[in-house]
């Protein structure tokens, strides 16, 4: 089946630290990959996406590269800010008729000032 | 920028009651979805809807659930007889299925509390 596995949180870092949140996937087809962010009390926002192998998605200083050989889509940011504190969800979609989004369990990130 | 809206933001209901959660998708979108997130858990797909019929539903979406697009703008999720375990955040999403982007745009969610 199709699934997403991401590192468990919470992850606590100091401001300006380097962030990595690991994500791996299993898919029967060729998925598109996403990172969604959920700020406290808010809904889901698409942070970045990649639709084919070796694509790099980027937004707000966050990056993730679609690695087909390792079935991974790790989220990285060089210098985190307190405002990045949120829950981050890795997700995939097969982008065909069966196009539901399959989410990972989410990783809560706390950034300390 | 167009956005998906949902009402109410929070709904409290008693077990056994019917609830209707409302969503207004982005106006030129054709595909509509409901997801739910039980507190502290992952977001789960419930149902997708296209051309006035269900495209796919998960095993969570049993006979107690139904969806409807009653007019040209609203998309509703009805739970006929709520159970305690239906307490969750419910997210609506819509997609235009543009050629290079199948991005689903999510609403802010409705928190349903069943007591």
mmCIF file of C-alpha atoms in Angstrom, chain B residues 27-99:
data_model
loop_
_atom_site.group_PDB
_atom_site.id
_atom_site.type_symbol
_atom_site.label_atom_id
_atom_site.label_comp_id
_atom_site.label_asym_id
_atom_site.label_seq_id
_atom_site.Cartn_x
_atom_site.Cartn_y
_atom_site.Cartn_z
ATOM 1 C CA UNK B 27 -14.990 28.822 -7.071
ATOM 2 C CA UNK B 28 -13.538 27.239 -10.230
ATOM 3 C CA UNK B 29 -12.478 23.995 -8.590
ATOM 4 C CA UNK B 30 -14.056 20.717 -9.603
ATOM 5 C CA UNK B 31 -12.782 18.192 -7.061
ATOM 6 C CA UNK B 32 -13.704 18.261 -3.402
ATOM 7 C CA UNK B 33 -12.483 16.343 -0.387
ATOM 8 C CA UNK B 34 -13.040 15.833 3.291
ATOM 9 C CA UNK B 35 -10.312 14.797 5.711
ATOM 10 C CA UNK B 36 -10.312 14.481 9.455
ATOM 11 C CA UNK B 37 -7.703 14.742 12.168
ATOM 12 C CA UNK B 38 -8.357 13.248 15.548
ATOM 13 C CA UNK B 39 -6.534 15.283 18.174
ATOM 14 C CA UNK B 40 -2.814 14.589 18.106
ATOM 15 C CA UNK B 41 -3.069 12.102 15.263
ATOM 16 C CA UNK B 42 -2.484 12.185 11.556
ATOM 17 C CA UNK B 43 -4.782 13.643 8.951
ATOM 18 C CA UNK B 44 -6.936 10.928 7.350
ATOM 19 C CA UNK B 45 -8.782 10.937 4.056
ATOM 20 C CA UNK B 46 -12.554 10.503 4.272
ATOM 21 C CA UNK B 47 -14.029 11.064 0.832
ATOM 22 C CA UNK B 48 -13.509 12.659 -2.562
ATOM 23 C CA UNK B 49 -16.288 14.070 -4.724
ATOM 24 C CA UNK B 50 -16.441 14.969 -8.402
ATOM 25 C CA UNK B 51 -19.235 15.618 -10.852
ATOM 26 C CA UNK B 52 -21.865 15.279 -8.155
ATOM 27 C CA UNK B 53 -20.842 11.868 -7.003
ATOM 28 C CA UNK B 54 -18.391 10.231 -4.650
ATOM 29 C CA UNK B 55 -15.136 9.286 -6.389
ATOM 30 C CA UNK B 56 -13.595 7.428 -3.510
ATOM 31 C CA UNK B 57 -14.250 6.906 0.173
ATOM 32 C CA UNK B 58 -12.225 5.450 2.990
ATOM 33 C CA UNK B 59 -13.329 2.761 5.411
ATOM 34 C CA UNK B 60 -13.969 5.511 7.944
ATOM 35 C CA UNK B 61 -16.709 6.919 5.692
ATOM 36 C CA UNK B 62 -19.470 4.514 6.658
ATOM 37 C CA UNK B 63 -23.234 4.810 6.297
ATOM 38 C CA UNK B 64 -23.355 7.480 8.995
ATOM 39 C CA UNK B 65 -21.545 9.892 6.693
ATOM 40 C CA UNK B 66 -22.796 11.580 3.557
ATOM 41 C CA UNK B 67 -21.665 14.427 1.345
ATOM 42 C CA UNK B 68 -23.591 16.774 -0.842
ATOM 43 C CA UNK B 69 -23.101 19.728 -3.095
ATOM 44 C CA UNK B 70 -26.522 21.304 -2.648
ATOM 45 C CA UNK B 71 -25.831 24.325 -4.823
ATOM 46 C CA UNK B 72 -23.050 25.751 -6.936
ATOM 47 C CA UNK B 73 -20.931 26.866 -4.031
ATOM 48 C CA UNK B 74 -21.353 24.736 -0.910
ATOM 49 C CA UNK B 75 -19.996 21.295 -0.156
ATOM 50 C CA UNK B 76 -21.310 19.646 2.997
ATOM 51 C CA UNK B 77 -20.427 16.696 5.191
ATOM 52 C CA UNK B 78 -23.266 15.224 7.215
ATOM 53 C CA UNK B 79 -22.863 12.852 10.122
ATOM 54 C CA UNK B 80 -26.244 11.298 10.799
ATOM 55 C CA UNK B 81 -25.819 10.088 14.369
ATOM 56 C CA UNK B 82 -22.621 11.302 15.951
ATOM 57 C CA UNK B 83 -20.475 9.131 18.167
ATOM 58 C CA UNK B 84 -17.866 10.176 20.695
ATOM 59 C CA UNK B 85 -15.134 8.951 18.373
ATOM 60 C CA UNK B 86 -16.283 11.390 15.680
ATOM 61 C CA UNK B 87 -14.723 14.188 17.720
ATOM 62 C CA UNK B 88 -12.019 15.560 15.457
ATOM 63 C CA UNK B 89 -10.982 18.437 13.260
ATOM 64 C CA UNK B 90 -12.600 18.123 9.843
ATOM 65 C CA UNK B 91 -10.862 19.690 6.875
ATOM 66 C CA UNK B 92 -12.399 20.399 3.521
ATOM 67 C CA UNK B 93 -10.164 20.699 0.462
ATOM 68 C CA UNK B 94 -10.681 21.476 -3.183
ATOM 69 C CA UNK B 95 -8.625 21.052 -6.308
ATOM 70 C CA UNK B 96 -8.815 22.407 -9.807
ATOM 71 C CA UNK B 97 -6.690 19.567 -11.184
ATOM 72 C CA UNK B 98 -4.621 21.935 -13.273
ATOM 73 C CA UNK B 99 -2.287 20.137 -15.626
#
